[in-house]
Amino acid sequence: MPVVSANELQERPTALVSEGTHGLVIAAANAAAIAAGVGPSARFADARAICPQLQSVPHDPQGDAALLERLTRWSRRWGPWTALDGADGLLIDTTGSAHLFGGKQATIAQMLRSISQVGYSARAAMAPTAAAAWALARFGGDAQRSQSTPAICEADQITSALAPLPVAALRLDTPTVLLLKRLGLKTIGDLMAVPREGLVRRFRNRRDPAANPLIRLDQALGSAREAIPALETEPAQRAFARVAEPILHVAILLPVLETLSQQLSGSLRKRHRGARRLGFEAFRIDGHVARLEAELARPTRDPAHMTKLFAERLEGLEAGFGFDAFALTALWHEELDAAQPDLSGAVPDDALLASMIDRLVVRLGRHNVRLPQPRASHMPERSVVWVSAVEKLSLPRSRSKAAAARFNAKTPHQLPLPFHQRPLRLLDTPEPIAVLYITPDGVPRRFTWRRVQHEVIKVEGPERIAPEWWREKSTARLRDYYRVEDQAGARYWIYRGGLVGDGRGGAPDWYLHGLFA
Amino acid sequence: MPEREGPGKRTLKATRGDFAANPRAPFVELGLVSAFSFLRGASDAVDLVLRALEAGYDAIGMADINSMAGVVRLHVEAKEARLRPVIGCRIETTEGLAFLAYPQNRTAYGRLCALISAGRMATPDGAWQAKDICQITLAMLERHADGVQLILLPPDDLETEFTAERNSVPLPFRDGDGTVDPSSGANHLRLVHSAPLTATLDALLPQLIARLPSLRHIAASYLYRGDDIARIARIDAMARGHGLSILATNDVHYATPDRRPLQDVMTCIREKVLLRDAGYRLHANAERHLKSPAQMAALFALWPHAITAARGVADACAFSLDELHYEYPEDPIPLGLDPDQRLADLTWQGAHTHYPGGVPGKVVQLIDKELVLIGKLRIARYFLTIKDIVDFARAQDPPILCQGRGSAANSAVCFCLGITGVNPAEHEMLIERFISEERKEPPDIDVDFEHERREEVIQYIYRRYGRHRAGLCATVIHYRPRSAIREVGKVMGLSEDVTSALAGTIWGSWGSAVEEKRVDEAGLDLDDPLLRRVLKLTDQLIGMPRHLSQHVGGFILTQGPLTETVPIGNGAMPDRSFIEWDKDDIDALGILKVDVLALGMLSCIRKAFDLIDLHYGARFTLADVPREDARVYDMLCRADSVGVFQVESRAQMNMLPRLKPRLFYDLVIEVAIVRPGPIQGDMVHPYLKRRSGKETVAFPSPSPEHGPPDELERILKRTLGVPIFQEQAMKIALDAARFSAQEANQLRKAMATFRSRGMVTAHQDKMVGRMIARGYDAEFAHRCFDQIKGFGEYGFPESHAASFAHLVYISSWIKCHYPDVFCAALLNAQPMGFYAPAQIVRDAREHAVEVLAADVNESGWDNLLEARRDKKLCPLRLGFRQIDGLKEGDIARLLDARNSARFASVQELRERTGLGVPVLQRLAEADAFRSIGLDRRQALWEVRALKNVPDLPLFAAAAARDEGAEESAAALPPMALPEHVVADYQTTRLSLKAHPLSFLRAAYAARGFTRHDALKTVRDGRRVKVAGVVLIRQRPGSAKGVCFITLEDETGVSNLVIWPSVMERYRKIIMGARLMEVEGRVQRDESGDAPDVLHVVVEKLTDGSGGLLTLSEDLLSPKVARADHVKSPLPASVGRHPRNVSVLPKSRDFH
């Protein structure tokens, strides 16, 4: 069932482009673009010459694959067994399940309807073998016909249904298709008409099915088996407990929760998984279900930690007539290999930080726990960015190793400055101060901050930081930062915004931006 | 041939007039990097010099990183602005140390160049160094540092550790208290070999000082880092502690602070990051600009000795590039002989060989005159050097064909020396026009060699003179609008869509600025501040040097080591090395270069001469092909010139019947006139009118008191009063407008930049004003100037045209008398020229040449001529080289096996040649088994049955038992002729069986379509319908949006003209269709005058590609050729050459 076009709502000619060796290459194009004469594998520059209004969207094969995988899982509603098929198709085994949806015709119609409701267009075919269905979906009839009446091929019709299709419908690679065409064997029917030993002799060295028409033909006709790996799904991990007497007091829940945590931890350990999101459900005898959820900064299967996440919130549950069943579910879990504690039995520090963050997040909400993250910028206030703690900790883990390495290489985490050059405390907003200095660009002698006058005893600077011209207005002024020490020995970080005669405003203003220890 | 070098180079000469020199300043900036430290420095020499002048400097240093590439420009510009250039460079070693290096004199400069050359030519391990990489180690620097003042550049963080190899220099042994006892020679510690030393700069300094005696300074910069005073004080203390001094520099990266954005963008391009991610890779502020001496003195008020140190280093560096005397190599002259005498001897010797019946008086006079001139200019060695190279080529077996051209080439001396083939007895020789005493410019001789064998000549030169004495010239690749906008857009985070829309607003890359109007047209919002910034930065980036590339063939040869004149680096191609200066730099220093160029047509002519010798028993050379053959000119007048050198393009073919060449000189004009210069200067029509007698040839005269009345006639007589050649324009300026030699020279240089820099008015006023003052008609004077202006950078010098015309004549002569030979030679010399093999073969068949298909029993690797039957032309047998995907080595095995007997079956061929099944499959697919009695399909079926690995006899029997012998040949469906034709095109890009359109002809005839051969009889203005496969699509930059398409059917070609309005309506068809059905009007140029020149002006277009699909389903669209043959050479980067565009596609599928 090839997914033809991702977004037909957009009527403008659009192409997905990827970086080729000689510039951008079109990976896929929408209907409008194809109508305008632009097709896949063309160079984007050439396509632009044909269709100047063609717009490009970066091709994201990983994203496509993930989406297709979701779609494959989703389509399991029509059969117990589904599989990905290349980059643009999926296979559903409807053996014995078609009658549930009102017969084959109705099943396939429902499939097409549902998929178009989700926003995709598709072509479908149903056949006794996967290979035949592949061929019929892609090459059977023209696009219009197959949209309304999809091809359904019964077991006794395979030969006649496949015969008129081109040999390319056998999933052969390009050189083989060309070779067959040169030999005059253009359709599957032509191929079937040739004495078998003639073909065996000519393709005896082709082990790859894509290069051997005989193997493909046998697979399509069902005389050879084809192994197709089904899409594996990871079942949600769940621990369940019943109690003989309904529990009325929330305080007694804790041991139950501990038992559940132990159970869940055990089953997670078996699978080398760790939970990222946990759900706790308490079933009341009157049918009500109380739910709690917790998200974790890093995968964990530590039972004590899991217990702690819910223990404090148990109080809030309405027991009513009492709970008689409980479940703890790892709603989202990730790979987590066994970690080795050090000789003293201590767990590495970052795990402690992570579990502390988890507890804070449970209490304060995920957007209220943030971590500072260094950012490469000369502007002091831009050199730090606050990110949600849960997201920050999970960042490198969610990417591939190479991507994580690139991520780390691209973001220098350490300022290339000696420690003493930046104040410990930076004000969110620099505060205006009055400064006595020798114009135009002398060092500050005295300044008044919050109505207190400070004599400058020692001064170092200026450190000149120019505006980030690519994101600021052209009137933004440079800053001359000074580190100053007053008569009381307190040290401040102050700056002069602008220079006399820089053409970006009047006399420079002074600000206090930070305090040294 | 003018080279396409993008936007004109900026020079002060072209932009500003006189400059006043500054008084001596207390400080000289030495730490400058220019734009030639690629993607580091953001200002070019012009900007830096202008800023230095304004800031009050009297001298300025330049130190590009491990390079001398920018110094000539600094030298030229600084001298123009009356500043003293201080030449140096910045050496960055592999250890991470950086020094400013300023040579004190010529020998020290030579050492520095040799150092850079060494780092560029070999890796520290002695292997071949890659292009653009320079690795200099401390040890290398140590060996070359004598006389070079070194200034150590401390790292940003003084605690940075360096690792340096220790060497065996005796280190003074320190006493316990750290002082050195200079009196005792005994207590030297000799380090013979020890582990590398890793230490901070402070700890490493004693090592460095001991190893580099000329290291006297450490650089200090006040860059507003915050801790500048502490830092400089620390460096000062460090320097004092080791007996050194600090030296002030501002580490200049750009001339003025407003260049910081550009420098940031360059940093991002270099580091391949987006601007918003660049972070600490960018400088924090814009302080690295060129500050005035007063500002620097103020910043270094605490350390005045740093300022005086800089002045001192600059004063001690007395070296100037003017000291680089160029010396011709002595090698070609036998020891003790006077070069002038030697040249005279060889010339007369050659003259007697060329004119066995006695040297004509005219030639004797010419030679005498030229020899005197050459003697005066002392350039005899130059001629001898070229003769030496040419002699080498001739002495090879078989000889390499070559021909000289260029300003000095068209001389009697060059003819006698065998450098050119243009006979002075038959043509006007013009040498004094090009080498004149007042113009102190080096002469220019380019020598073309067969393109397949030029490498032999190049390697000979490297061998003869050594890599240290010979190097190719560089070509500086500048940012052009397209590349600039792409790079800037990318860095600024614009999407690919927007940058390509911006870049797409420029069809070619000829404009020198991105025009705002066109940005607007592309639907982009100019009020967007981001876009405005991108455009502004793009504008600044355009014209900046991007990297050095090797010149196509300009060689510099010297007597002394060239590496001591200029650094030499390795090229991207193996075994090539080139210098860091380009042709303008070399000109500026008066260094001579020899252009060793490749010309495909010479390969073709050599092959043709060989074939004529073999099959017709006549031996010709470039010099003795019969001259002024009327049949050759008849052929050219018919525009029958497919494959002929230079005049085969469509524009030339249009011109030939109008110009009606009858003499050699007509060909010279033909070559020169169909070029953008004369076309844009509107010289073509006046010339044609005068030639056809419709307009009288008149020469305006100046007022009698101002000079001889025939001064213009003398210049323009040969071209009927219309200036066509570059030098005529110069001569008019010299004679009619009384320009001085220097002014004329300026004009010539400005001509190259007219279009881009708008320097028109100043010269126009000068020239027109003076002509009017001398009594010329104002209108005539204006017209003259407009014509000169039109030359732009594409004017063609007469000397080049004459040499090219010579090859035009020779190739025409071969085509005319031996069309079979011409076709074979042309095919064997591919890729070259304008036409694809299909058109060349078709043309040959139209000239009664029988062409036979490639066959395993008949063909060789090359295309061959077969034995002549009954006095007709030789049949041409296509060779295996025409079949895509075959290797010459495989075919050699096949030919070897065929020597004993012909092949009778596929099986036998397989066994005797041992070739693999894939090779045989290629042969079968190309239908090369016909002599065995198998057509393409049957052959393929047989080939597929073979095993890829030959069987041993024993196993063969076993295999036969396993599989069983094949009982009957499978009944494959027969292959229809159209399918064969398509397969022919796919495998050999041509078909001898039929033209694809012939299968569709019946249908087209029924619909009233005209065949192309029948178009000739259609009258001007009539409506016609034609159809054909698309051969070539062109949208020349000069044609204001008009598109030209050439269609082909089974009877010939037709030319379509598509106006922009039609273009927009049928864009998709025009760009994408393989077969076009056209309705339009026939347009004939100059009715009756030239019956063959006609176009179809398109009114309606239909895509007929569907018709082709009925022939065979596997077709592919041809690609768009953005070629512009008028402005040849074709831009290599955009589109592809029309010759490589297949009419029918290669083997790929569409569904």
XYZ file of N, CA and C in Angstrom, chain A residues 272-330:
177
model
N 15.772 -5.274 29.992
C 16.771 -4.197 29.874
C 16.118 -2.874 29.533
N 15.029 -2.603 30.195
C 14.327 -1.354 29.917
C 14.277 -0.509 31.185
N 14.028 0.767 30.987
C 13.832 1.656 32.120
C 12.654 2.550 31.814
N 11.865 2.885 32.816
C 10.651 3.654 32.587
C 10.976 5.131 32.455
N 10.308 5.817 31.503
C 10.401 7.255 31.396
C 9.108 7.919 31.862
N 7.998 7.190 31.724
C 6.753 7.734 32.247
C 6.004 6.605 32.935
N 5.498 6.902 34.120
C 4.816 5.877 34.912
C 3.379 6.293 35.168
N 2.518 5.313 35.156
C 1.135 5.590 35.510
C 0.717 4.675 36.662
N 0.092 5.268 37.648
C -0.418 4.463 38.766
C -1.924 4.548 38.734
N -2.577 3.382 38.748
C -4.032 3.371 38.721
C -4.551 2.636 39.957
N -5.528 3.217 40.553
C -6.179 2.560 41.696
C -7.659 2.396 41.331
N -8.117 1.144 41.342
C -9.489 0.854 40.917
C -10.397 0.810 42.139
N -11.416 1.678 42.127
C -12.322 1.721 43.264
C -13.428 0.703 43.044
N -13.993 0.193 44.143
C -14.989 -0.859 43.952
C -16.231 -0.316 43.259
N -16.436 0.994 43.284
C -17.627 1.525 42.604
C -17.358 1.790 41.109
N -16.233 1.325 40.631
C -15.967 1.458 39.193
C -15.120 2.664 38.840
N -14.897 3.556 39.788
C -14.079 4.718 39.507
C -12.612 4.322 39.498
N -11.846 4.937 38.625
C -10.405 4.668 38.593
C -9.655 5.969 38.874
N -8.814 5.928 39.886
C -7.991 7.101 40.187
C -6.634 6.923 39.504
N -6.181 8.000 38.829
C -4.932 7.870 38.056
C -3.903 8.903 38.514
N -2.647 8.482 38.545
C -1.532 9.400 38.787
C -0.483 9.130 37.725
N 0.197 10.187 37.285
C 1.257 9.974 36.303
C 2.514 10.685 36.739
N 3.656 10.173 36.354
C 4.909 10.839 36.659
C 5.868 10.658 35.497
N 6.596 11.719 35.200
C 7.566 11.628 34.111
C 8.965 11.662 34.697
N 9.885 10.978 34.037
C 11.223 10.883 34.610
C 12.251 11.517 33.685
N 13.270 12.055 34.287
C 14.297 12.732 33.498
C 15.184 11.737 32.789
N 15.393 10.570 33.394
C 16.135 9.548 32.691
C 15.482 8.218 33.020
N 15.646 7.241 32.152
C 14.988 5.966 32.395
C 15.453 5.357 33.712
N 14.523 4.784 34.405
C 14.898 4.171 35.688
C 14.081 2.920 35.909
N 14.611 2.015 36.715
C 13.795 0.881 37.168
C 14.064 0.640 38.655
N 14.524 1.696 39.302
C 14.803 1.600 40.726
C 13.480 1.611 41.469
N 13.116 0.510 42.151
C 11.787 0.433 42.788
C 11.587 1.527 43.832
N 12.626 1.826 44.608
C 12.470 2.838 45.653
C 12.129 4.185 45.026
N 12.846 4.498 43.943
C 12.606 5.768 43.274
C 11.193 5.822 42.724
N 10.772 4.743 42.106
C 9.435 4.732 41.536
C 8.386 4.907 42.637
N 8.620 4.262 43.743
C 7.679 4.385 44.854
C 7.601 5.828 45.325
N 8.798 6.442 45.459
C 8.845 7.799 45.999
C 8.040 8.773 45.155
N 8.067 8.545 43.832
C 7.403 9.472 42.941
C 5.911 9.554 43.230
N 5.333 8.445 43.701
C 3.887 8.457 43.931
C 3.519 8.578 45.404
N 4.465 8.181 46.270
C 4.126 8.086 47.696
C 3.530 9.392 48.204
N 4.124 10.518 47.840
C 3.650 11.771 48.404
C 2.282 12.160 47.882
N 1.944 11.614 46.713
C 0.692 12.056 46.109
C -0.466 11.122 46.439
N -0.178 10.054 47.124
C -1.251 9.120 47.447
C -2.317 9.778 48.304
N -1.857 10.713 49.112
C -2.781 11.416 49.998
C -3.961 12.011 49.254
N -3.680 12.435 48.064
C -4.726 13.156 47.322
C -5.801 12.247 46.758
N -5.639 10.947 46.862
C -6.618 10.052 46.257
C -7.889 9.967 47.117
N -9.031 9.969 46.413
C -10.318 9.809 47.100
C -10.601 8.318 47.213
N -10.587 7.770 48.439
C -10.753 6.331 48.588
C -12.218 5.905 48.450
N -13.121 6.783 48.813
C -14.549 6.448 48.702
C -14.867 5.163 49.450
N -15.431 4.186 48.697
C -15.753 2.918 49.346
C -14.569 1.969 49.380
N -13.453 2.422 48.861
C -12.253 1.609 48.970
C -11.739 1.134 47.620
N -10.412 0.941 47.540
C -9.788 0.414 46.321
C -9.588 -1.083 46.488
N -9.826 -1.815 45.394
C -9.585 -3.253 45.516
C -8.554 -3.755 44.506
N -8.119 -2.904 43.598
C -7.093 -3.350 42.633
C -6.199 -2.170 42.267
N -4.938 -2.482 41.974
C -3.974 -1.426 41.649
C -3.102 -1.868 40.488
N -2.685 -0.891 39.719
C -1.769 -1.227 38.608
C -0.701 -0.139 38.497
N 0.521 -0.552 38.245
C 1.597 0.392 37.971
C 2.107 0.078 36.561
N 2.052 1.056 35.678
C 2.382 0.799 34.270
C 3.536 1.705 33.833
N 4.474 1.092 33.132
C 5.505 1.912 32.492
C 4.938 2.326 31.146
